Amino acid sequence: MSLKAVSHYIVTHWRGEQGLVWSLLVNLAGLRLVILAGQELAQPGDYQDYHEWPATVLAAAFLLHGVVFVWQAVGVFRAGEAHIRHFGSIAGHWGAQLAVIIAFWLTASAALQAWQMTIEAPDYKNFASTMEAERAAKYMITAQPDGVLSIKGTLELGITRRLAALLVQDGEIYEIALSSEGGNIYEARGLSRLFRENGLTTTVTDECSSACTTAFIGGRKRQLAPGAKLGFHQYRIMASYHVLGADPRAEEKKDQQLFLEAGVSRDFVSRMHSAAPGSMWYPEAGELLDAGVITESSD
């Protein structure tokens, strides 16, 4: 088809001279579907980085969803007006107007999608790896001689899974040395269950407070190194906003039950969360021994 023929086709549609049916079904519906399908096929894949050519993508979107759509809509409206003049029926023109409105919304949606194609998608896999590395940096798991595994730092998400893998790798581990001021209570419960299921001894090397005590109570044998201490206080939500469904008191009761199941006296359990969230209760070693929190002293 020659350039002259193409120009003539464009002009005659713009003037509404090609007939309502042709203008509506071919020039509007047909061409619009081809454009939308082409954009769908051009969606970014593994080897497509349209965000590197935003000007090209936006220029194409402006042409196809802007200039071409205006040409399509104006031609259909004018063809509808010509249809009324020649046949005296307005129903076809109304139908054409409805079709243009539908095409407009489809075009607007496609234009927005084209703009989004120019934005670099976040690397969620890399983001997850980065977050996991940041959490892992807040604690340290170290294998010591004679089957002892040391945990120092806060109990972060993923520590239970990581420790479980280490226990599978080294079947000689029998003792966990804890040094932590707390952390995630759900991970603490996971560690507690892991210690209990593997029959491990838990030892506090200096301080084990807050959520750490929940992990500690899972030990088959539980002991304090000389000068070490356990710290207890009320739970709190570390957020400046209301967390839906979060109930610190209910979480305390869950951990109190773990202490009871470990043989700790009810009198001690009733007191273990009495200290305010901003303070800490450090029971004496003798009191811990009498209550059954520790089973023996470590020399």
Short mmCIF file of C-alpha atoms in Angstrom, two decimals:
data_model
loop_
_atom_site.label_atom_id
_atom_site.label_comp_id
_atom_site.label_asym_id
_atom_site.label_seq_id
_atom_site.Cartn_x
_atom_site.Cartn_y
_atom_site.Cartn_z
CA MET A 1 0.00 0.00 0.00
CA SER A 2 1.42 3.35 -1.04
CA LEU A 3 1.95 6.26 1.31
CA LYS A 4 -0.69 8.18 -0.63
CA ALA A 5 -3.24 5.41 -0.09
CA VAL A 6 -2.44 5.27 3.63
CA SER A 7 -2.78 9.05 3.94
CA HIS A 8 -6.11 8.92 2.10
CA TYR A 9 -7.35 6.16 4.42
CA ILE A 10 -6.38 8.14 7.50
CA VAL A 11 -8.03 11.32 6.25
CA THR A 12 -11.28 9.67 5.15
CA HIS A 13 -11.73 8.00 8.53
CA TRP A 14 -10.98 11.26 10.33
CA ARG A 15 -13.74 12.90 8.27
CA GLY A 16 -16.20 10.08 9.00
CA GLU A 17 -16.48 9.08 5.36
CA GLN A 18 -15.86 5.34 5.70
CA GLY A 19 -19.22 4.36 7.16
CA LEU A 20 -20.21 3.72 10.77
CA VAL A 21 -19.94 -0.07 10.72
CA TRP A 22 -16.47 -0.09 9.14
CA SER A 23 -15.20 2.75 11.33
CA LEU A 24 -16.51 1.09 14.47
CA LEU A 25 -15.57 -2.55 13.85
CA VAL A 26 -12.33 -2.16 11.92
CA ASN A 27 -10.80 1.22 12.68
CA LEU A 28 -11.80 1.34 16.36
CA ALA A 29 -12.41 -2.18 17.70
CA GLY A 30 -10.08 -4.12 15.41
CA LEU A 31 -7.13 -1.75 15.48
CA ARG A 32 -7.50 -1.11 19.22
CA LEU A 33 -7.44 -4.86 19.92
CA VAL A 34 -4.28 -5.24 17.82
CA ILE A 35 -2.59 -2.43 19.76
CA LEU A 36 -3.63 -3.82 23.16
CA ALA A 37 -2.56 -7.35 22.20
CA GLY A 38 0.79 -6.03 20.95
CA GLN A 39 1.42 -4.27 24.24
CA GLU A 40 0.47 -7.41 26.17
CA LEU A 41 2.98 -9.44 24.16
CA ALA A 42 5.61 -6.78 24.81
CA GLN A 43 5.30 -7.02 28.60
CA PRO A 44 8.71 -7.12 30.29
CA GLY A 45 10.24 -10.57 30.62
CA ASP A 46 13.50 -11.90 31.98
CA TYR A 47 15.50 -10.25 29.22
CA GLN A 48 13.48 -7.06 28.74
CA ASP A 49 14.43 -3.93 30.60
CA TYR A 50 12.11 -1.21 29.30
CA HIS A 51 12.97 1.01 32.28
CA GLU A 52 16.25 1.69 30.47
CA TRP A 53 14.37 3.34 27.56
CA PRO A 54 11.53 5.27 29.21
CA ALA A 55 11.42 7.96 26.49
CA THR A 56 10.93 5.37 23.73
CA VAL A 57 8.21 3.50 25.61
CA LEU A 58 6.35 6.66 26.60
CA ALA A 59 6.60 8.06 23.06
CA ALA A 60 5.10 4.85 21.66
CA ALA A 61 2.36 4.95 24.29
CA PHE A 62 1.57 8.58 23.48
CA LEU A 63 1.33 7.75 19.78
CA LEU A 64 -0.75 4.56 20.08
CA HIS A 65 -2.89 5.43 23.10
CA GLY A 66 -3.08 9.14 22.51
CA VAL A 67 -2.83 10.26 18.89
CA VAL A 68 -4.18 7.06 17.33
CA PHE A 69 -7.04 6.78 19.80
CA VAL A 70 -8.13 10.37 19.19
CA TRP A 71 -8.07 9.62 15.44
CA GLN A 72 -10.17 6.49 16.02
CA ALA A 73 -12.72 8.17 18.30
CA VAL A 74 -13.20 11.31 16.18
CA GLY A 75 -13.66 9.22 13.03
CA VAL A 76 -16.28 7.02 14.72
CA PHE A 77 -18.20 10.03 16.09
CA ARG A 78 -18.23 11.72 12.69
CA ALA A 79 -19.24 8.48 10.97
CA GLY A 80 -22.09 8.21 13.50
CA GLU A 81 -23.26 11.74 12.69
CA ALA A 82 -23.14 10.93 8.96
CA HIS A 83 -25.11 7.76 9.67
CA ILE A 84 -27.86 9.81 11.31
CA ARG A 85 -27.99 12.22 8.36
CA HIS A 86 -28.25 9.44 5.80
CA PHE A 87 -30.47 6.93 7.59
CA GLY A 88 -32.22 8.98 10.27
CA SER A 89 -31.44 6.36 12.94
CA ILE A 90 -29.71 7.45 16.14
CA ALA A 91 -29.42 4.00 17.75
CA GLY A 92 -26.27 3.11 15.82
CA HIS A 93 -24.65 6.39 16.84
CA TRP A 94 -25.43 5.72 20.51
CA GLY A 95 -23.93 2.26 20.21
CA ALA A 96 -20.81 3.76 18.67
CA GLN A 97 -20.52 6.27 21.52
CA LEU A 98 -20.73 3.45 24.07
CA ALA A 99 -18.02 1.54 22.21
CA VAL A 100 -15.76 4.63 22.26
CA ILE A 101 -16.28 5.01 26.03
CA ILE A 102 -15.32 1.36 26.60
CA ALA A 103 -12.31 1.72 24.32
CA PHE A 104 -11.27 4.85 26.23
CA TRP A 105 -11.14 3.03 29.56
CA LEU A 106 -9.23 0.11 28.02
CA THR A 107 -6.82 2.57 26.46
CA ALA A 108 -6.36 4.53 29.68
CA SER A 109 -5.57 1.29 31.51
CA ALA A 110 -3.08 0.26 28.83
CA ALA A 111 -1.43 3.70 28.96
CA LEU A 112 -0.96 3.36 32.72
CA GLN A 113 0.46 -0.11 32.18
CA ALA A 114 2.88 1.26 29.59
CA TRP A 115 4.10 3.87 32.08
CA GLN A 116 4.61 1.13 34.68
CA MET A 117 6.76 -0.73 32.16
CA THR A 118 9.28 2.11 32.38
CA ILE A 119 9.70 1.62 36.15
CA GLU A 120 12.33 -0.85 37.24
CA ALA A 121 10.71 -3.71 39.14
CA PRO A 122 12.13 -4.25 42.62
CA ASP A 123 14.33 -7.27 43.06
CA TYR A 124 12.21 -9.03 45.69
CA LYS A 125 14.52 -12.02 45.84
CA ASN A 126 17.50 -9.80 46.53
CA PHE A 127 15.46 -7.77 49.03
CA ALA A 128 14.52 -10.91 50.96
CA SER A 129 18.14 -12.06 50.99
CA THR A 130 19.26 -8.66 52.23
CA MET A 131 16.69 -8.65 55.03
CA GLU A 132 17.68 -12.16 56.07
CA ALA A 133 21.36 -11.17 56.11
CA GLU A 134 20.58 -8.09 58.23
CA ARG A 135 18.68 -10.22 60.76
CA ALA A 136 21.42 -12.86 60.85
CA ALA A 137 23.98 -10.13 61.58
CA LYS A 138 22.23 -9.40 64.89
CA TYR A 139 23.18 -12.73 66.41
CA MET A 140 26.06 -15.19 66.28
CA ILE A 141 25.99 -18.96 66.47
CA THR A 142 29.38 -20.45 67.25
CA ALA A 143 30.41 -24.05 67.71
CA GLN A 144 32.60 -24.53 70.75
CA PRO A 145 34.64 -27.58 71.76
CA ASP A 146 33.05 -30.61 73.42
CA GLY A 147 29.60 -30.35 71.80
CA VAL A 148 28.64 -26.84 72.96
CA LEU A 149 26.90 -24.38 70.64
CA SER A 150 26.93 -20.70 71.61
CA ILE A 151 24.15 -18.21 70.73
CA LYS A 152 24.88 -14.53 71.28
CA GLY A 153 22.70 -11.57 70.27
CA THR A 154 19.01 -11.01 69.69
CA LEU A 155 16.69 -13.85 68.71
CA GLU A 156 15.75 -12.86 65.16
CA LEU A 157 13.48 -14.38 62.53
CA GLY A 158 15.14 -17.41 60.98
CA ILE A 159 17.35 -18.37 63.94
CA THR A 160 15.33 -21.50 64.74
CA ARG A 161 15.57 -22.79 61.17
CA ARG A 162 19.28 -22.04 61.06
CA LEU A 163 19.98 -23.75 64.38
CA ALA A 164 17.91 -26.80 63.42
CA ALA A 165 20.09 -27.22 60.32
CA LEU A 166 23.23 -27.04 62.45
CA LEU A 167 21.91 -29.71 64.80
CA VAL A 168 21.31 -32.01 61.83
CA GLN A 169 24.85 -31.43 60.61
CA ASP A 170 26.46 -32.04 64.00
CA GLY A 171 24.89 -34.80 66.04
CA GLU A 172 27.45 -34.33 68.85
CA ILE A 173 25.92 -31.07 70.12
CA TYR A 174 24.40 -31.52 73.57
CA GLU A 175 24.53 -28.04 75.13
CA ILE A 176 23.40 -24.55 74.11
CA ALA A 177 25.15 -21.58 75.71
CA LEU A 178 22.84 -18.54 75.70
CA SER A 179 23.74 -14.86 75.89
CA SER A 180 20.82 -12.73 74.73
CA GLU A 181 18.63 -9.86 75.90
CA GLY A 182 15.63 -11.21 74.02
CA GLY A 183 14.08 -10.83 70.63
CA ASN A 184 11.20 -12.44 68.74
CA ILE A 185 9.01 -14.49 71.09
CA TYR A 186 7.88 -16.81 68.28
CA GLU A 187 11.47 -17.68 67.47
CA ALA A 188 12.13 -18.11 71.20
CA ARG A 189 9.34 -20.68 71.36
CA GLY A 190 10.75 -22.40 68.30
CA LEU A 191 14.15 -22.65 69.97
CA SER A 192 12.56 -23.89 73.19
CA ARG A 193 10.79 -26.67 71.34
CA LEU A 194 13.97 -27.51 69.43
CA PHE A 195 15.99 -27.77 72.64
CA ARG A 196 13.34 -29.92 74.31
CA GLU A 197 12.94 -32.30 71.36
CA ASN A 198 16.70 -32.82 71.12
CA GLY A 199 17.21 -33.21 74.87
CA LEU A 200 19.74 -30.36 74.99
CA THR A 201 21.17 -28.67 78.06
CA THR A 202 20.77 -24.87 78.18
CA THR A 203 23.32 -22.71 79.96
CA VAL A 204 23.29 -18.94 80.51
CA THR A 205 26.82 -17.57 80.18
CA ASP A 206 26.10 -13.98 81.32
CA GLU A 207 22.55 -12.75 80.75
CA CYS A 208 19.43 -14.29 79.24
CA SER A 209 16.44 -12.00 79.53
CA SER A 210 13.01 -11.34 78.06
CA ALA A 211 12.26 -13.77 75.18
CA CYS A 212 15.58 -15.55 75.77
CA THR A 213 14.16 -17.06 78.96
CA THR A 214 11.50 -18.82 76.89
CA ALA A 215 14.21 -20.44 74.77
CA PHE A 216 16.19 -21.30 77.92
CA ILE A 217 13.30 -23.15 79.59
CA GLY A 218 13.29 -25.71 76.76
CA GLY A 219 16.52 -27.24 78.05
CA ARG A 220 16.43 -30.74 79.54
CA LYS A 221 18.99 -29.47 82.02
CA ARG A 222 19.09 -25.76 82.74
CA GLN A 223 21.99 -24.04 84.44
CA LEU A 224 23.62 -20.65 85.10
CA ALA A 225 27.33 -19.95 84.79
CA PRO A 226 28.85 -18.12 87.81
CA GLY A 227 27.55 -14.55 87.84
CA ALA A 228 25.00 -15.20 85.07
CA LYS A 229 21.38 -14.09 85.42
CA LEU A 230 17.89 -14.53 84.00
CA GLY A 231 15.72 -11.43 83.43
CA PHE A 232 11.93 -11.30 83.26
CA HIS A 233 9.47 -8.52 82.44
CA GLN A 234 6.09 -7.87 80.87
CA TYR A 235 5.80 -8.21 77.10
CA ARG A 236 5.15 -5.22 74.88
CA ILE A 237 4.59 -4.57 71.18
CA MET A 238 7.60 -2.77 69.70
CA ALA A 239 5.57 -0.51 67.42
CA SER A 240 4.29 3.06 67.55
CA TYR A 241 0.95 1.98 66.08
CA HIS A 242 -1.79 -0.47 67.02
CA VAL A 243 -1.05 -3.98 65.79
CA LEU A 244 -4.32 -5.73 65.00
CA GLY A 245 -4.75 -8.99 66.89
CA ALA A 246 -1.65 -8.52 69.06
CA ASP A 247 -2.21 -9.22 72.76
CA PRO A 248 0.93 -9.15 74.96
CA ARG A 249 -0.95 -10.62 77.93
CA ALA A 250 -2.10 -13.60 75.89
CA GLU A 251 1.48 -14.16 74.70
CA GLU A 252 2.68 -14.07 78.31
CA LYS A 253 0.21 -16.82 79.23
CA LYS A 254 1.52 -19.02 76.41
CA ASP A 255 5.06 -18.77 77.75
CA GLN A 256 3.92 -19.20 81.34
CA GLN A 257 2.43 -22.51 80.27
CA LEU A 258 5.81 -23.56 78.85
CA PHE A 259 7.42 -22.83 82.23
CA LEU A 260 4.75 -24.84 84.03
CA GLU A 261 5.27 -27.78 81.67
CA ALA A 262 9.00 -27.58 82.41
CA GLY A 263 8.27 -28.09 86.13
CA VAL A 264 8.56 -24.48 87.32
CA SER A 265 6.50 -23.63 90.41
CA ARG A 266 3.21 -21.78 89.94
CA ASP A 267 4.26 -19.15 92.45
CA PHE A 268 7.27 -18.22 90.33
CA VAL A 269 5.24 -18.31 87.10
CA SER A 270 2.70 -15.89 88.59
CA ARG A 271 5.53 -13.41 89.26
CA MET A 272 7.68 -13.81 86.14
CA HIS A 273 5.90 -11.08 84.16
CA SER A 274 5.33 -8.66 87.02
CA ALA A 275 8.09 -6.19 86.12
CA ALA A 276 7.08 -3.28 83.86
CA PRO A 277 8.14 -3.50 80.19
CA GLY A 278 10.84 -0.88 80.68
CA SER A 279 12.40 -2.65 83.67
CA MET A 280 13.64 -6.14 84.48
CA TRP A 281 13.34 -8.62 87.36
CA TYR A 282 16.49 -10.65 88.00
CA PRO A 283 15.73 -13.42 90.51
CA GLU A 284 18.57 -14.75 92.63
CA ALA A 285 20.15 -18.06 91.62
CA GLY A 286 18.84 -19.73 94.78
CA GLU A 287 15.31 -18.58 94.01
CA LEU A 288 15.59 -19.89 90.46
CA LEU A 289 16.83 -23.23 91.73
CA ASP A 290 14.07 -23.53 94.32
CA ALA A 291 11.40 -22.69 91.74
CA GLY A 292 12.74 -25.23 89.27
CA VAL A 293 13.74 -22.67 86.63
CA ILE A 294 17.30 -23.97 86.78
CA THR A 295 18.01 -27.57 87.57
CA GLU A 296 21.61 -27.20 88.68
CA SER A 297 24.42 -24.68 89.03
CA SER A 298 27.31 -24.70 86.59
CA ASP A 299 30.79 -24.58 88.04
#
